[in-house]
PDB file of C-alpha atoms in Angstrom:
ATOM      1  CA  MET P   1     -38.969  22.785 -14.883  1.00 87.00           C
ATOM      2  CA  LEU P   2     -37.179  22.489 -18.164  1.00 92.00           C
ATOM      3  CA  THR P   3     -38.950  21.178 -21.066  1.00 93.00           C
ATOM      4  CA  ILE P   4     -36.430  19.293 -23.368  1.00 95.00           C
ATOM      5  CA  ASN P   5     -37.317  18.500 -27.116  1.00 95.00           C
ATOM      6  CA  PHE P   6     -34.753  16.971 -29.626  1.00 97.00           C
ATOM      7  CA  SER P   7     -37.253  16.628 -32.512  1.00 94.00           C
ATOM      8  CA  PRO P   8     -36.440  17.585 -35.157  1.00 96.00           C
ATOM      9  CA  PHE P   9     -32.763  16.449 -34.435  1.00 97.00           C
ATOM     10  CA  PRO P  10     -30.470  19.399 -34.301  1.00 98.00           C
ATOM     11  CA  ASN P  11     -27.353  19.268 -36.643  1.00 98.00           C
ATOM     12  CA  LEU P  12     -24.625  21.540 -35.304  1.00 98.00           C
ATOM     13  CA  GLU P  13     -21.869  23.140 -37.309  1.00 98.00           C
ATOM     14  CA  THR P  14     -18.610  24.703 -36.353  1.00 98.00           C
ATOM     15  CA  GLU P  15     -15.863  26.053 -38.795  1.00 97.00           C
ATOM     16  CA  ARG P  16     -14.479  22.494 -39.448  1.00 98.00           C
ATOM     17  CA  LEU P  17     -17.020  20.217 -37.906  1.00 98.00           C
ATOM     18  CA  LEU P  18     -20.529  18.872 -38.561  1.00 98.00           C
ATOM     19  CA  LEU P  19     -22.270  17.259 -35.393  1.00 98.00           C
ATOM     20  CA  ARG P  20     -25.031  15.130 -36.743  1.00 98.00           C
ATOM     21  CA  ARG P  21     -27.226  12.225 -35.493  1.00 98.00           C
ATOM     22  CA  VAL P  22     -25.433   8.860 -35.067  1.00 98.00           C
ATOM     23  CA  ASP P  23     -26.915   6.216 -37.177  1.00 97.00           C
ATOM     24  CA  ALA P  24     -26.521   2.359 -37.889  1.00 96.00           C
ATOM     25  CA  ASN P  25     -24.045   3.118 -40.746  1.00 97.00           C
ATOM     26  CA  ASP P  26     -21.737   4.370 -38.007  1.00 98.00           C
ATOM     27  CA  ILE P  27     -21.357   0.892 -36.768  1.00 97.00           C
ATOM     28  CA  ASN P  28     -17.700   0.420 -37.559  1.00 98.00           C
ATOM     29  CA  GLU P  29     -16.774   3.815 -36.060  1.00 97.00           C
ATOM     30  CA  ILE P  30     -18.834   3.169 -32.833  1.00 98.00           C
ATOM     31  CA  PHE P  31     -17.213  -0.179 -32.555  1.00 98.00           C
ATOM     32  CA  ALA P  32     -13.613   1.144 -32.982  1.00 97.00           C
ATOM     33  CA  LEU P  33     -14.431   3.905 -30.320  1.00 97.00           C
ATOM     34  CA  ARG P  34     -16.045   1.575 -27.801  1.00 97.00           C
ATOM     35  CA  SER P  35     -13.951  -1.452 -28.239  1.00 97.00           C
ATOM     36  CA  ASN P  36     -10.446   0.183 -27.862  1.00 94.00           C
ATOM     37  CA  PRO P  37      -8.970   0.107 -24.572  1.00 93.00           C
ATOM     38  CA  GLU P  38      -7.239   3.188 -25.207  1.00 89.00           C
ATOM     39  CA  THR P  39     -10.296   5.322 -25.873  1.00 91.00           C
ATOM     40  CA  MET P  40     -12.230   3.513 -23.141  1.00 95.00           C
ATOM     41  CA  LYS P  41      -9.173   4.042 -20.680  1.00 93.00           C
ATOM     42  CA  TYR P  42     -10.940   6.670 -18.634  1.00 94.00           C
ATOM     43  CA  ILE P  43     -14.576   5.343 -19.220  1.00 94.00           C
ATOM     44  CA  PRO P  44     -15.596   2.701 -16.640  1.00 93.00           C
ATOM     45  CA  ARG P  45     -17.702   1.056 -19.122  1.00 94.00           C
ATOM     46  CA  PRO P  46     -17.480  -2.530 -20.563  1.00 95.00           C
ATOM     47  CA  LEU P  47     -15.692  -2.737 -23.942  1.00 96.00           C
ATOM     48  CA  VAL P  48     -17.992  -3.435 -27.007  1.00 97.00           C
ATOM     49  CA  LYS P  49     -17.114  -6.762 -28.256  1.00 97.00           C
ATOM     50  CA  THR P  50     -19.246  -7.401 -31.279  1.00 97.00           C
ATOM     51  CA  ASP P  51     -21.232  -5.466 -34.069  1.00 97.00           C
ATOM     52  CA  GLU P  52     -24.533  -6.345 -32.339  1.00 97.00           C
ATOM     53  CA  ASP P  53     -23.029  -4.665 -28.951  1.00 97.00           C
ATOM     54  CA  ALA P  54     -22.345  -1.650 -31.209  1.00 98.00           C
ATOM     55  CA  LEU P  55     -25.709  -1.636 -32.610  1.00 97.00           C
ATOM     56  CA  GLU P  56     -27.111  -2.003 -29.251  1.00 97.00           C
ATOM     57  CA  HIS P  57     -25.114   1.204 -28.358  1.00 97.00           C
ATOM     58  CA  ILE P  58     -26.480   3.198 -31.350  1.00 98.00           C
ATOM     59  CA  ALA P  59     -30.085   1.934 -30.442  1.00 98.00           C
ATOM     60  CA  MET P  60     -29.453   3.108 -26.837  1.00 97.00           C
ATOM     61  CA  ILE P  61     -28.324   6.712 -28.113  1.00 97.00           C
ATOM     62  CA  ASP P  62     -31.606   6.763 -30.324  1.00 97.00           C
ATOM     63  CA  SER P  63     -33.928   5.769 -27.443  1.00 97.00           C
ATOM     64  CA  LYS P  64     -32.677   8.534 -25.344  1.00 97.00           C
ATOM     65  CA  ILE P  65     -32.839  11.108 -27.888  1.00 97.00           C
ATOM     66  CA  ASP P  66     -36.382   9.871 -28.778  1.00 96.00           C
ATOM     67  CA  SER P  67     -37.334  10.075 -25.202  1.00 96.00           C
ATOM     68  CA  ASN P  68     -35.708  13.429 -24.818  1.00 96.00           C
ATOM     69  CA  GLU P  69     -33.532  11.903 -21.860  1.00 96.00           C
ATOM     70  CA  GLY P  70     -30.091  12.538 -23.620  1.00 97.00           C
ATOM     71  CA  ILE P  71     -28.800  13.672 -27.064  1.00 98.00           C
ATOM     72  CA  ASN P  72     -25.576  12.576 -28.659  1.00 98.00           C
ATOM     73  CA  TRP P  73     -24.029  13.703 -31.765  1.00 98.00           C
ATOM     74  CA  ALA P  74     -21.646  12.045 -34.300  1.00 98.00           C
ATOM     75  CA  ILE P  75     -18.415  14.157 -34.692  1.00 98.00           C
ATOM     76  CA  THR P  76     -17.549  14.537 -38.247  1.00 98.00           C
ATOM     77  CA  LEU P  77     -15.242  16.846 -40.277  1.00 98.00           C
ATOM     78  CA  LYS P  78     -17.220  19.008 -42.699  1.00 97.00           C
ATOM     79  CA  ASP P  79     -15.501  17.356 -45.819  1.00 94.00           C
ATOM     80  CA  ASN P  80     -15.921  13.786 -44.425  1.00 96.00           C
ATOM     81  CA  PRO P  81     -19.250  12.409 -43.065  1.00 94.00           C
ATOM     82  CA  LYS P  82     -17.304   9.404 -41.322  1.00 97.00           C
ATOM     83  CA  LEU P  83     -17.901   9.680 -37.568  1.00 98.00           C
ATOM     84  CA  ILE P  84     -14.605  10.249 -35.802  1.00 98.00           C
ATOM     85  CA  GLY P  85     -16.110  10.727 -32.398  1.00 98.00           C
ATOM     86  CA  VAL P  86     -19.226  11.398 -30.208  1.00 98.00           C
ATOM     87  CA  ILE P  87     -20.303  14.190 -27.924  1.00 98.00           C
ATOM     88  CA  GLY P  88     -23.501  14.762 -26.093  1.00 98.00           C
ATOM     89  CA  HIS P  89     -25.427  15.708 -22.995  1.00 98.00           C
ATOM     90  CA  TYR P  90     -26.175  12.803 -20.656  1.00 94.00           C
ATOM     91  CA  ARG P  91     -27.910  12.645 -17.302  1.00 94.00           C
ATOM     92  CA  ILE P  92     -30.160  15.540 -18.074  1.00 97.00           C
ATOM     93  CA  LYS P  93     -31.751  16.930 -14.831  1.00 96.00           C
ATOM     94  CA  PRO P  94     -34.600  19.170 -16.188  1.00 96.00           C
ATOM     95  CA  GLU P  95     -35.667  19.936 -12.585  1.00 97.00           C
ATOM     96  CA  ASN P  96     -32.124  21.311 -11.785  1.00 97.00           C
ATOM     97  CA  TYR P  97     -31.470  22.775 -15.327  1.00 98.00           C
ATOM     98  CA  ARG P  98     -28.485  20.672 -15.320  1.00 98.00           C
ATOM     99  CA  ALA P  99     -26.767  17.999 -17.808  1.00 98.00           C
ATOM    100  CA  GLU P 100     -23.693  16.079 -17.992  1.00 98.00           C
ATOM    101  CA  LEU P 101     -21.381  16.492 -20.900  1.00 98.00           C
ATOM    102  CA  GLY P 102     -19.531  13.691 -22.265  1.00 98.00           C
ATOM    103  CA  TYR P 103     -17.316  13.110 -25.420  1.00 98.00           C
ATOM    104  CA  MET P 104     -14.799  10.540 -27.138  1.00 96.00           C
ATOM    105  CA  LEU P 105     -12.677  10.764 -30.227  1.00 97.00           C
ATOM    106  CA  LEU P 106     -10.702   8.298 -32.095  1.00 96.00           C
ATOM    107  CA  PRO P 107      -7.177   8.458 -31.137  1.00 95.00           C
ATOM    108  CA  GLU P 108      -5.831   9.385 -34.604  1.00 95.00           C
ATOM    109  CA  TYR P 109      -7.742  12.840 -34.171  1.00 97.00           C
ATOM    110  CA  HIS P 110      -6.485  13.612 -30.850  1.00 95.00           C
ATOM    111  CA  GLY P 111      -4.579  16.827 -30.487  1.00 95.00           C
ATOM    112  CA  LYS P 112      -6.115  18.726 -33.266  1.00 97.00           C
ATOM    113  CA  GLY P 113      -8.441  20.907 -31.266  1.00 97.00           C
ATOM    114  CA  ILE P 114     -11.254  18.755 -32.572  1.00 98.00           C
ATOM    115  CA  VAL P 115     -12.874  17.919 -28.949  1.00 98.00           C
ATOM    116  CA  SER P 116     -12.527  21.445 -27.934  1.00 98.00           C
ATOM    117  CA  GLU P 117     -14.451  22.863 -31.056  1.00 98.00           C
ATOM    118  CA  ALA P 118     -17.158  20.381 -30.445  1.00 98.00           C
ATOM    119  CA  VAL P 119     -17.366  21.100 -26.742  1.00 98.00           C
ATOM    120  CA  LYS P 120     -17.826  24.776 -27.354  1.00 98.00           C
ATOM    121  CA  GLU P 121     -20.510  24.064 -29.857  1.00 98.00           C
ATOM    122  CA  ALA P 122     -22.373  21.686 -27.498  1.00 98.00           C
ATOM    123  CA  VAL P 123     -22.141  23.987 -24.607  1.00 98.00           C
ATOM    124  CA  LYS P 124     -23.543  26.835 -26.624  1.00 98.00           C
ATOM    125  CA  TYR P 125     -26.306  24.537 -27.504  1.00 98.00           C
ATOM    126  CA  GLY P 126     -26.997  23.357 -23.888  1.00 98.00           C
ATOM    127  CA  PHE P 127     -27.268  26.972 -22.762  1.00 98.00           C
ATOM    128  CA  GLN P 128     -28.895  29.051 -25.755  1.00 97.00           C
ATOM    129  CA  VAL P 129     -31.456  26.029 -26.890  1.00 97.00           C
ATOM    130  CA  MET P 130     -31.879  23.565 -24.006  1.00 97.00           C
ATOM    131  CA  LYS P 131     -31.798  26.719 -21.622  1.00 97.00           C
ATOM    132  CA  LEU P 132     -29.764  24.677 -19.192  1.00 98.00           C
ATOM    133  CA  ASN P 133     -28.163  26.683 -16.264  1.00 98.00           C
ATOM    134  CA  SER P 134     -25.205  24.424 -15.716  1.00 98.00           C
ATOM    135  CA  LEU P 135     -23.234  21.763 -17.429  1.00 98.00           C
ATOM    136  CA  GLU P 136     -21.038  19.104 -15.590  1.00 98.00           C
ATOM    137  CA  ALA P 137     -18.218  16.801 -16.944  1.00 98.00           C
ATOM    138  CA  ILE P 138     -17.370  13.881 -14.971  1.00 97.00           C
ATOM    139  CA  ILE P 139     -13.821  12.599 -15.603  1.00 97.00           C
ATOM    140  CA  ASP P 140     -10.930  10.488 -14.435  1.00 97.00           C
ATOM    141  CA  PRO P 141      -8.469  12.485 -12.506  1.00 97.00           C
ATOM    142  CA  GLU P 142      -5.604  11.038 -14.632  1.00 96.00           C
ATOM    143  CA  ASN P 143      -7.351  12.385 -17.907  1.00 97.00           C
ATOM    144  CA  HIS P 144      -5.210  15.445 -18.146  1.00 97.00           C
ATOM    145  CA  ALA P 145      -6.225  15.908 -21.746  1.00 96.00           C
ATOM    146  CA  SER P 146      -9.791  15.974 -20.886  1.00 97.00           C
ATOM    147  CA  ALA P 147      -9.326  18.425 -18.083  1.00 98.00           C
ATOM    148  CA  LYS P 148      -7.336  20.766 -20.333  1.00 97.00           C
ATOM    149  CA  VAL P 149     -10.083  20.747 -22.902  1.00 98.00           C
ATOM    150  CA  LEU P 150     -12.629  21.546 -20.184  1.00 98.00           C
ATOM    151  CA  GLU P 151     -10.666  24.408 -18.557  1.00 98.00           C
ATOM    152  CA  LYS P 152      -9.828  25.885 -22.117  1.00 97.00           C
ATOM    153  CA  ASN P 153     -13.787  25.993 -22.537  1.00 98.00           C
ATOM    154  CA  GLY P 154     -14.389  27.805 -19.234  1.00 98.00           C
ATOM    155  CA  PHE P 155     -15.176  24.655 -17.074  1.00 98.00           C
ATOM    156  CA  VAL P 156     -13.749  24.709 -13.621  1.00 98.00           C
ATOM    157  CA  LYS P 157     -12.888  21.871 -11.150  1.00 98.00           C
ATOM    158  CA  GLU P 158     -15.664  21.633  -8.711  1.00 97.00           C
ATOM    159  CA  ALA P 159     -14.878  18.423  -6.897  1.00 97.00           C
ATOM    160  CA  HIS P 160     -12.458  15.426  -6.504  1.00 98.00           C
ATOM    161  CA  LEU P 161     -14.625  12.610  -5.077  1.00 97.00           C
ATOM    162  CA  LYS P 162     -12.366   9.875  -3.634  1.00 98.00           C
ATOM    163  CA  GLU P 163     -13.371   6.270  -4.646  1.00 97.00           C
ATOM    164  CA  TYR P 164     -16.525   7.432  -5.916  1.00 95.00           C
ATOM    165  CA  GLU P 165     -17.385   4.518  -8.350  1.00 94.00           C
ATOM    166  CA  PHE P 166     -16.669   0.797  -7.889  1.00 96.00           C
ATOM    167  CA  TYR P 167     -15.783  -0.907 -11.254  1.00 95.00           C
ATOM    168  CA  GLU P 168     -14.083  -4.143 -12.122  1.00 93.00           C
ATOM    169  CA  GLY P 169     -13.127  -5.029  -8.562  1.00 96.00           C
ATOM    170  CA  ARG P 170     -11.749  -1.569  -7.428  1.00 95.00           C
ATOM    171  CA  PHE P 171     -12.598   1.828  -6.214  1.00 97.00           C
ATOM    172  CA  LEU P 172     -12.203   4.967  -8.875  1.00 96.00           C
ATOM    173  CA  ASP P 173     -11.799   8.514  -8.221  1.00 97.00           C
ATOM    174  CA  THR P 174     -13.662  11.070 -10.029  1.00 97.00           C
ATOM    175  CA  VAL P 175     -13.308  14.757 -10.894  1.00 98.00           C
ATOM    176  CA  ILE P 176     -16.294  16.904 -11.703  1.00 98.00           C
ATOM    177  CA  TYR P 177     -15.980  20.136 -13.675  1.00 98.00           C
ATOM    178  CA  SER P 178     -18.812  22.430 -14.290  1.00 98.00           C
ATOM    179  CA  ILE P 179     -19.652  25.827 -16.106  1.00 98.00           C
ATOM    180  CA  LEU P 180     -22.554  28.169 -15.355  1.00 98.00           C
ATOM    181  CA  ASN P 181     -24.601  29.777 -18.084  1.00 97.00           C
ATOM    182  CA  LYS P 182     -23.522  33.293 -17.551  1.00 86.00           C
TER     183      LYS P 182
END
């Protein structure tokens, strides 16, 4: 079985981005991401409503890192430490050498290739450092921009699950994309 260890926390760097640990100083940006109906449109989770909710979300991210159950990075531009998005490996299944990749970005940064650049680096970390065999990304079938990012980064559509999740009184379809460490 795979052994996961996120200590010390691994900062990652790309041509334009620094992926660093999310911290309490990111409260306003986490609030902006998770309270915005537009950024949360394809994520079936409750909207953050207060600063306390945002701090609880940051604490949850920290606890997953500290217990080696998951890792999230703040997406920042190299010339500005302000969080503009989040990317990470969730639902790590060490027994299957597999994890789920998830990400979100503030709307004003959409369409600039930032998520794609962050995905490329997170995939590289998952395969080279974590030694995963496969990664999956679970998205809403209507999230065409996310599908495009995944396909651009070598992910293939693996499944379309009909009415897979029940959220806020309705059944939601789910699409699973995956990539193998080859």
